[in-house]
PDB file of C-alpha atoms in Angstrom:
ATOM      1  CA  UNK A  26      -2.893 -17.873  15.675  1.00 81.00           C
ATOM      2  CA  UNK A  27      -5.044 -17.387  12.583  1.00 87.00           C
ATOM      3  CA  UNK A  28      -4.809 -13.609  12.994  1.00 91.00           C
ATOM      4  CA  UNK A  29      -1.014 -13.683  13.239  1.00 91.00           C
ATOM      5  CA  UNK A  30      -0.958 -15.874  10.133  1.00 90.00           C
ATOM      6  CA  UNK A  31      -3.002 -13.306   8.215  1.00 91.00           C
ATOM      7  CA  UNK A  32      -0.566 -10.548   9.227  1.00 91.00           C
ATOM      8  CA  UNK A  33       2.551 -12.523   8.279  1.00 91.00           C
ATOM      9  CA  UNK A  34       1.186 -13.819   4.989  1.00 91.00           C
ATOM     10  CA  UNK A  35      -0.156 -10.455   3.869  1.00 92.00           C
ATOM     11  CA  UNK A  36       3.000  -8.527   4.867  1.00 92.00           C
ATOM     12  CA  UNK A  37       5.757 -10.874   3.756  1.00 92.00           C
ATOM     13  CA  UNK A  38       4.559 -13.870   1.737  1.00 91.00           C
ATOM     14  CA  UNK A  39       2.000 -12.078  -0.435  1.00 90.00           C
ATOM     15  CA  UNK A  40       3.686  -8.680  -0.345  1.00 91.00           C
ATOM     16  CA  UNK A  41       1.431  -6.377  -2.301  1.00 91.00           C
ATOM     17  CA  UNK A  42       4.276  -4.739  -4.223  1.00 92.00           C
ATOM     18  CA  UNK A  43       6.812  -7.521  -4.610  1.00 93.00           C
ATOM     19  CA  UNK A  44       4.592 -10.532  -5.293  1.00 91.00           C
ATOM     20  CA  UNK A  45       1.277  -9.087  -6.453  1.00 89.00           C
ATOM     21  CA  UNK A  46       2.838  -6.092  -8.266  1.00 88.00           C
ATOM     22  CA  UNK A  47       0.170  -3.675  -7.042  1.00 89.00           C
ATOM     23  CA  UNK A  48       1.052  -0.138  -6.002  1.00 87.00           C
ATOM     24  CA  UNK A  49       4.147   0.145  -8.161  1.00 89.00           C
ATOM     25  CA  UNK A  50       3.630   3.850  -8.991  1.00 85.00           C
ATOM     26  CA  UNK A  51       4.266   5.174  -5.478  1.00 85.00           C
ATOM     27  CA  UNK A  52       6.719   2.340  -4.780  1.00 90.00           C
ATOM     28  CA  UNK A  53       9.010   3.457  -7.593  1.00 90.00           C
ATOM     29  CA  UNK A  54       8.166   7.158  -7.538  1.00 87.00           C
ATOM     30  CA  UNK A  55       8.449   8.007  -3.836  1.00 84.00           C
ATOM     31  CA  UNK A  56      11.321   5.718  -2.878  1.00 89.00           C
ATOM     32  CA  UNK A  57      14.189   8.152  -3.501  1.00 91.00           C
ATOM     33  CA  UNK A  58      14.602   9.110   0.169  1.00 92.00           C
ATOM     34  CA  UNK A  59      13.872   7.039   3.272  1.00 94.00           C
ATOM     35  CA  UNK A  60      12.093   9.937   4.984  1.00 90.00           C
ATOM     36  CA  UNK A  61       9.677  10.454   2.096  1.00 88.00           C
ATOM     37  CA  UNK A  62       9.172   6.711   1.655  1.00 91.00           C
ATOM     38  CA  UNK A  63       8.331   6.362   5.343  1.00 91.00           C
ATOM     39  CA  UNK A  64       5.784   9.172   5.066  1.00 87.00           C
ATOM     40  CA  UNK A  65       4.165   7.565   2.037  1.00 86.00           C
ATOM     41  CA  UNK A  66       4.173   4.186   3.775  1.00 89.00           C
ATOM     42  CA  UNK A  67       2.496   5.698   6.841  1.00 87.00           C
ATOM     43  CA  UNK A  68      -0.141   7.407   4.685  1.00 84.00           C
ATOM     44  CA  UNK A  69      -0.815   4.145   2.840  1.00 87.00           C
ATOM     45  CA  UNK A  70      -0.939   2.291   6.179  1.00 89.00           C
ATOM     46  CA  UNK A  71      -3.626   4.650   7.441  1.00 87.00           C
ATOM     47  CA  UNK A  72      -5.664   4.641   4.228  1.00 87.00           C
ATOM     48  CA  UNK A  73      -5.556   0.867   3.708  1.00 91.00           C
ATOM     49  CA  UNK A  74      -6.340   0.073   7.349  1.00 92.00           C
ATOM     50  CA  UNK A  75      -9.288   2.447   7.630  1.00 90.00           C
ATOM     51  CA  UNK A  76     -10.588   1.629   4.151  1.00 91.00           C
ATOM     52  CA  UNK A  77     -10.409  -2.087   4.956  1.00 94.00           C
ATOM     53  CA  UNK A  78     -12.644  -1.544   7.970  1.00 95.00           C
ATOM     54  CA  UNK A  79     -15.082   0.835   6.281  1.00 94.00           C
ATOM     55  CA  UNK A  80     -15.401  -1.145   3.046  1.00 94.00           C
ATOM     56  CA  UNK A  81     -15.841  -4.405   4.945  1.00 95.00           C
ATOM     57  CA  UNK A  82     -18.595  -2.925   7.086  1.00 95.00           C
ATOM     58  CA  UNK A  83     -20.307  -1.331   4.062  1.00 95.00           C
ATOM     59  CA  UNK A  84     -20.134  -4.533   2.060  1.00 95.00           C
ATOM     60  CA  UNK A  85     -21.272  -6.799   4.905  1.00 94.00           C
ATOM     61  CA  UNK A  86     -24.051  -4.678   6.365  1.00 95.00           C
ATOM     62  CA  UNK A  87     -25.271  -2.606   3.424  1.00 94.00           C
ATOM     63  CA  UNK A  88     -24.371  -3.897  -0.028  1.00 94.00           C
ATOM     64  CA  UNK A  89     -24.761  -7.600   0.736  1.00 93.00           C
ATOM     65  CA  UNK A  90     -28.005  -7.116   2.710  1.00 94.00           C
ATOM     66  CA  UNK A  91     -29.558  -5.099  -0.119  1.00 95.00           C
ATOM     67  CA  UNK A  92     -28.220  -7.404  -2.868  1.00 94.00           C
ATOM     68  CA  UNK A  93     -26.117  -4.547  -4.254  1.00 94.00           C
ATOM     69  CA  UNK A  94     -22.793  -6.401  -4.275  1.00 91.00           C
ATOM     70  CA  UNK A  95     -22.226  -5.387  -7.890  1.00 94.00           C
ATOM     71  CA  UNK A  96     -21.703  -1.792  -6.684  1.00 94.00           C
ATOM     72  CA  UNK A  97     -18.748  -2.700  -4.456  1.00 94.00           C
ATOM     73  CA  UNK A  98     -16.030  -1.331  -6.754  1.00 93.00           C
ATOM     74  CA  UNK A  99     -17.699   2.062  -7.098  1.00 94.00           C
ATOM     75  CA  UNK A 100     -18.471   2.306  -3.377  1.00 93.00           C
ATOM     76  CA  UNK A 101     -14.934   1.230  -2.440  1.00 93.00           C
ATOM     77  CA  UNK A 102     -13.386   3.858  -4.740  1.00 91.00           C
ATOM     78  CA  UNK A 103     -15.541   6.569  -3.156  1.00 91.00           C
ATOM     79  CA  UNK A 104     -14.519   5.494   0.365  1.00 90.00           C
ATOM     80  CA  UNK A 105     -10.838   5.439  -0.596  1.00 89.00           C
ATOM     81  CA  UNK A 106     -11.042   8.850  -2.285  1.00 89.00           C
ATOM     82  CA  UNK A 107     -12.641  10.376   0.819  1.00 89.00           C
ATOM     83  CA  UNK A 108      -9.953   8.899   3.083  1.00 86.00           C
ATOM     84  CA  UNK A 109      -7.133  10.155   0.855  1.00 85.00           C
ATOM     85  CA  UNK A 110      -8.644  13.649   0.872  1.00 88.00           C
ATOM     86  CA  UNK A 111      -8.691  13.495   4.671  1.00 86.00           C
ATOM     87  CA  UNK A 112      -5.014  12.415   4.801  1.00 83.00           C
ATOM     88  CA  UNK A 113      -4.085  15.147   2.323  1.00 85.00           C
ATOM     89  CA  UNK A 114      -5.786  17.830   4.432  1.00 88.00           C
ATOM     90  CA  UNK A 115      -4.135  16.618   7.650  1.00 88.00           C
ATOM     91  CA  UNK A 116      -0.667  16.503   6.074  1.00 84.00           C
ATOM     92  CA  UNK A 117      -1.103  19.926   4.490  1.00 88.00           C
ATOM     93  CA  UNK A 118      -2.050  21.432   7.859  1.00 90.00           C
ATOM     94  CA  UNK A 119       0.345  19.572  10.167  1.00 89.00           C
ATOM     95  CA  UNK A 120       3.310  18.348   8.066  1.00 84.00           C
ATOM     96  CA  UNK A 121       3.716  20.733   5.158  1.00 86.00           C
ATOM     97  CA  UNK A 122       7.235  19.546   4.277  1.00 85.00           C
ATOM     98  CA  UNK A 123       6.076  15.910   3.967  1.00 79.00           C
ATOM     99  CA  UNK A 124       3.016  17.052   2.021  1.00 82.00           C
ATOM    100  CA  UNK A 125       5.278  18.885  -0.448  1.00 83.00           C
ATOM    101  CA  UNK A 126       7.779  16.008  -0.604  1.00 77.00           C
ATOM    102  CA  UNK A 127       5.049  13.505  -1.499  1.00 75.00           C
ATOM    103  CA  UNK A 128       3.804  15.865  -4.184  1.00 74.00           C
ATOM    104  CA  UNK A 129       1.586  14.308  -6.805  1.00 73.00           C
ATOM    105  CA  UNK A 130       1.969  10.837  -5.293  1.00 72.00           C
ATOM    106  CA  UNK A 131      -0.253  11.618  -2.315  1.00 75.00           C
ATOM    107  CA  UNK A 132      -3.436  12.126  -4.372  1.00 78.00           C
ATOM    108  CA  UNK A 133      -2.395   9.080  -6.391  1.00 74.00           C
ATOM    109  CA  UNK A 134      -3.120   6.912  -3.342  1.00 76.00           C
ATOM    110  CA  UNK A 135      -6.744   7.272  -4.466  1.00 72.00           C
ATOM    111  CA  UNK A 136      -5.947   5.445  -7.688  1.00 70.00           C
ATOM    112  CA  UNK A 137      -3.328   3.185  -6.091  1.00 76.00           C
ATOM    113  CA  UNK A 138      -4.431  -0.243  -7.190  1.00 83.00           C
ATOM    114  CA  UNK A 139      -3.044  -1.722  -3.956  1.00 87.00           C
ATOM    115  CA  UNK A 140      -5.617   0.124  -1.845  1.00 89.00           C
ATOM    116  CA  UNK A 141      -8.555  -0.973  -3.996  1.00 91.00           C
ATOM    117  CA  UNK A 142      -7.007  -4.431  -4.366  1.00 91.00           C
ATOM    118  CA  UNK A 143      -7.001  -4.921  -0.590  1.00 93.00           C
ATOM    119  CA  UNK A 144     -10.668  -3.986  -0.277  1.00 93.00           C
ATOM    120  CA  UNK A 145     -11.649  -6.318  -3.110  1.00 93.00           C
ATOM    121  CA  UNK A 146      -9.430  -9.137  -1.803  1.00 93.00           C
ATOM    122  CA  UNK A 147     -11.040  -8.872   1.624  1.00 94.00           C
ATOM    123  CA  UNK A 148     -14.484  -9.354   0.069  1.00 94.00           C
ATOM    124  CA  UNK A 149     -13.258 -12.119  -2.233  1.00 93.00           C
ATOM    125  CA  UNK A 150     -11.720 -14.026   0.696  1.00 92.00           C
ATOM    126  CA  UNK A 151     -14.899 -13.601   2.740  1.00 92.00           C
ATOM    127  CA  UNK A 152     -13.097 -11.833   5.583  1.00 94.00           C
ATOM    128  CA  UNK A 153     -15.156 -10.379   8.416  1.00 94.00           C
ATOM    129  CA  UNK A 154     -14.326  -6.804   9.510  1.00 95.00           C
ATOM    130  CA  UNK A 155     -11.640  -7.926  11.993  1.00 95.00           C
ATOM    131  CA  UNK A 156      -9.837 -10.128   9.454  1.00 95.00           C
ATOM    132  CA  UNK A 157     -10.218  -7.366   6.853  1.00 96.00           C
ATOM    133  CA  UNK A 158      -8.480  -4.873   9.116  1.00 96.00           C
ATOM    134  CA  UNK A 159      -5.714  -7.369   9.943  1.00 96.00           C
ATOM    135  CA  UNK A 160      -5.221  -8.103   6.252  1.00 95.00           C
ATOM    136  CA  UNK A 161      -5.156  -4.356   5.528  1.00 95.00           C
ATOM    137  CA  UNK A 162      -2.610  -3.728   8.283  1.00 96.00           C
ATOM    138  CA  UNK A 163      -0.452  -6.623   7.071  1.00 95.00           C
ATOM    139  CA  UNK A 164      -0.551  -5.550   3.444  1.00 95.00           C
ATOM    140  CA  UNK A 165       0.204  -1.931   4.266  1.00 94.00           C
ATOM    141  CA  UNK A 166       3.054  -2.957   6.599  1.00 95.00           C
ATOM    142  CA  UNK A 167       4.428  -5.035   3.726  1.00 95.00           C
ATOM    143  CA  UNK A 168       4.191  -1.968   1.483  1.00 95.00           C
ATOM    144  CA  UNK A 169       5.927   0.137   4.128  1.00 95.00           C
ATOM    145  CA  UNK A 170       8.715  -2.419   4.570  1.00 96.00           C
ATOM    146  CA  UNK A 171       9.272  -2.729   0.817  1.00 95.00           C
ATOM    147  CA  UNK A 172       9.268   1.006   0.052  1.00 95.00           C
ATOM    148  CA  UNK A 173      11.613   1.842   2.950  1.00 96.00           C
ATOM    149  CA  UNK A 174      14.047  -0.928   1.965  1.00 96.00           C
ATOM    150  CA  UNK A 175      14.039   0.280  -1.653  1.00 96.00           C
ATOM    151  CA  UNK A 176      14.543   3.890  -0.535  1.00 96.00           C
ATOM    152  CA  UNK A 177      17.483   2.857   1.642  1.00 96.00           C
ATOM    153  CA  UNK A 178      19.082   0.987  -1.235  1.00 96.00           C
ATOM    154  CA  UNK A 179      18.485   3.921  -3.600  1.00 95.00           C
ATOM    155  CA  UNK A 180      20.093   6.333  -1.140  1.00 94.00           C
ATOM    156  CA  UNK A 181      23.155   4.085  -0.903  1.00 93.00           C
ATOM    157  CA  UNK A 182      23.292   3.703  -4.684  1.00 91.00           C
ATOM    158  CA  UNK A 183      23.851   7.456  -4.949  1.00 88.00           C
ATOM    159  CA  UNK A 184      27.431   6.835  -3.771  1.00 88.00           C
ATOM    160  CA  UNK A 185      28.083   3.695  -5.803  1.00 89.00           C
ATOM    161  CA  UNK A 186      29.832   3.501  -9.132  1.00 90.00           C
ATOM    162  CA  UNK A 187      26.997   2.337 -11.379  1.00 91.00           C
ATOM    163  CA  UNK A 188      27.528   1.936 -15.141  1.00 92.00           C
ATOM    164  CA  UNK A 189      25.996   4.805 -17.103  1.00 92.00           C
ATOM    165  CA  UNK A 190      23.565   2.501 -18.924  1.00 93.00           C
ATOM    166  CA  UNK A 191      22.097   1.315 -15.609  1.00 93.00           C
ATOM    167  CA  UNK A 192      21.772   4.671 -13.833  1.00 90.00           C
ATOM    168  CA  UNK A 193      18.290   5.852 -12.906  1.00 89.00           C
ATOM    169  CA  UNK A 194      15.296   3.671 -13.659  1.00 90.00           C
ATOM    170  CA  UNK A 195      17.175   0.556 -14.840  1.00 94.00           C
ATOM    171  CA  UNK A 196      19.025   0.049 -11.546  1.00 94.00           C
ATOM    172  CA  UNK A 197      15.833   0.775  -9.582  1.00 94.00           C
ATOM    173  CA  UNK A 198      13.937  -1.878 -11.538  1.00 94.00           C
ATOM    174  CA  UNK A 199      16.781  -4.376 -11.129  1.00 95.00           C
ATOM    175  CA  UNK A 200      16.827  -3.660  -7.389  1.00 95.00           C
ATOM    176  CA  UNK A 201      13.052  -4.098  -7.140  1.00 94.00           C
ATOM    177  CA  UNK A 202      13.323  -7.392  -9.032  1.00 94.00           C
ATOM    178  CA  UNK A 203      16.015  -8.645  -6.665  1.00 95.00           C
ATOM    179  CA  UNK A 204      13.862  -7.604  -3.712  1.00 95.00           C
ATOM    180  CA  UNK A 205      10.944  -9.571  -5.184  1.00 94.00           C
ATOM    181  CA  UNK A 206      13.190 -12.635  -5.438  1.00 94.00           C
ATOM    182  CA  UNK A 207      14.305 -12.180  -1.844  1.00 93.00           C
ATOM    183  CA  UNK A 208      10.719 -11.856  -0.609  1.00 92.00           C
ATOM    184  CA  UNK A 209       9.801 -15.024  -2.530  1.00 91.00           C
ATOM    185  CA  UNK A 210      11.866 -16.813   0.102  1.00 89.00           C
ATOM    186  CA  UNK A 211       9.133 -16.039   2.643  1.00 87.00           C
ATOM    187  CA  UNK A 212       6.768 -18.358   0.747  1.00 85.00           C
ATOM    188  CA  UNK A 213       7.774 -21.180   3.078  1.00 77.00           C
ATOM    189  CA  UNK A 214       6.169 -19.331   6.008  1.00 71.00           C
ATOM    190  CA  UNK A 215       2.666 -19.760   4.645  1.00 63.00           C
TER     191      UNK A 215
END
């Protein structure tokens, strides 16, 4: 039951984008089309899940044992950068259209504060590798849910009559704010 709680809280209650405001760059930049948003969400899901496992293992069995905990941020960034390079190579070889659609936002996963934030939160909460992976999966599923919902709304807004002053970024930010309010309703689940 504790594991299910971690998944629900990290995906819905403490949604990384809508309540912690981490990962806003790809959230706002890649959410124009559902297909592209789903691809970005899947890439983030892979990177966060694997980095949660690897960083947890490195911290628990290497950095903590050698009293090198102060190096965690640097080590975590290196792990994340290596994973993003791997994802970039796989997408370039197997899904060229998605690779091109993600554009500059794919390498930005390396500097996505949500990915580093998950690794640091796992250490801060004292999660073991299993709980770290569950937290990573939950957080990345929350990111995926949020970015796909925003992309769906943005696609529908293309056909709506929106006042000129609100077109573009203003309506996207208003929509994201309303989504954050809606997700705040999940706070009662915790």
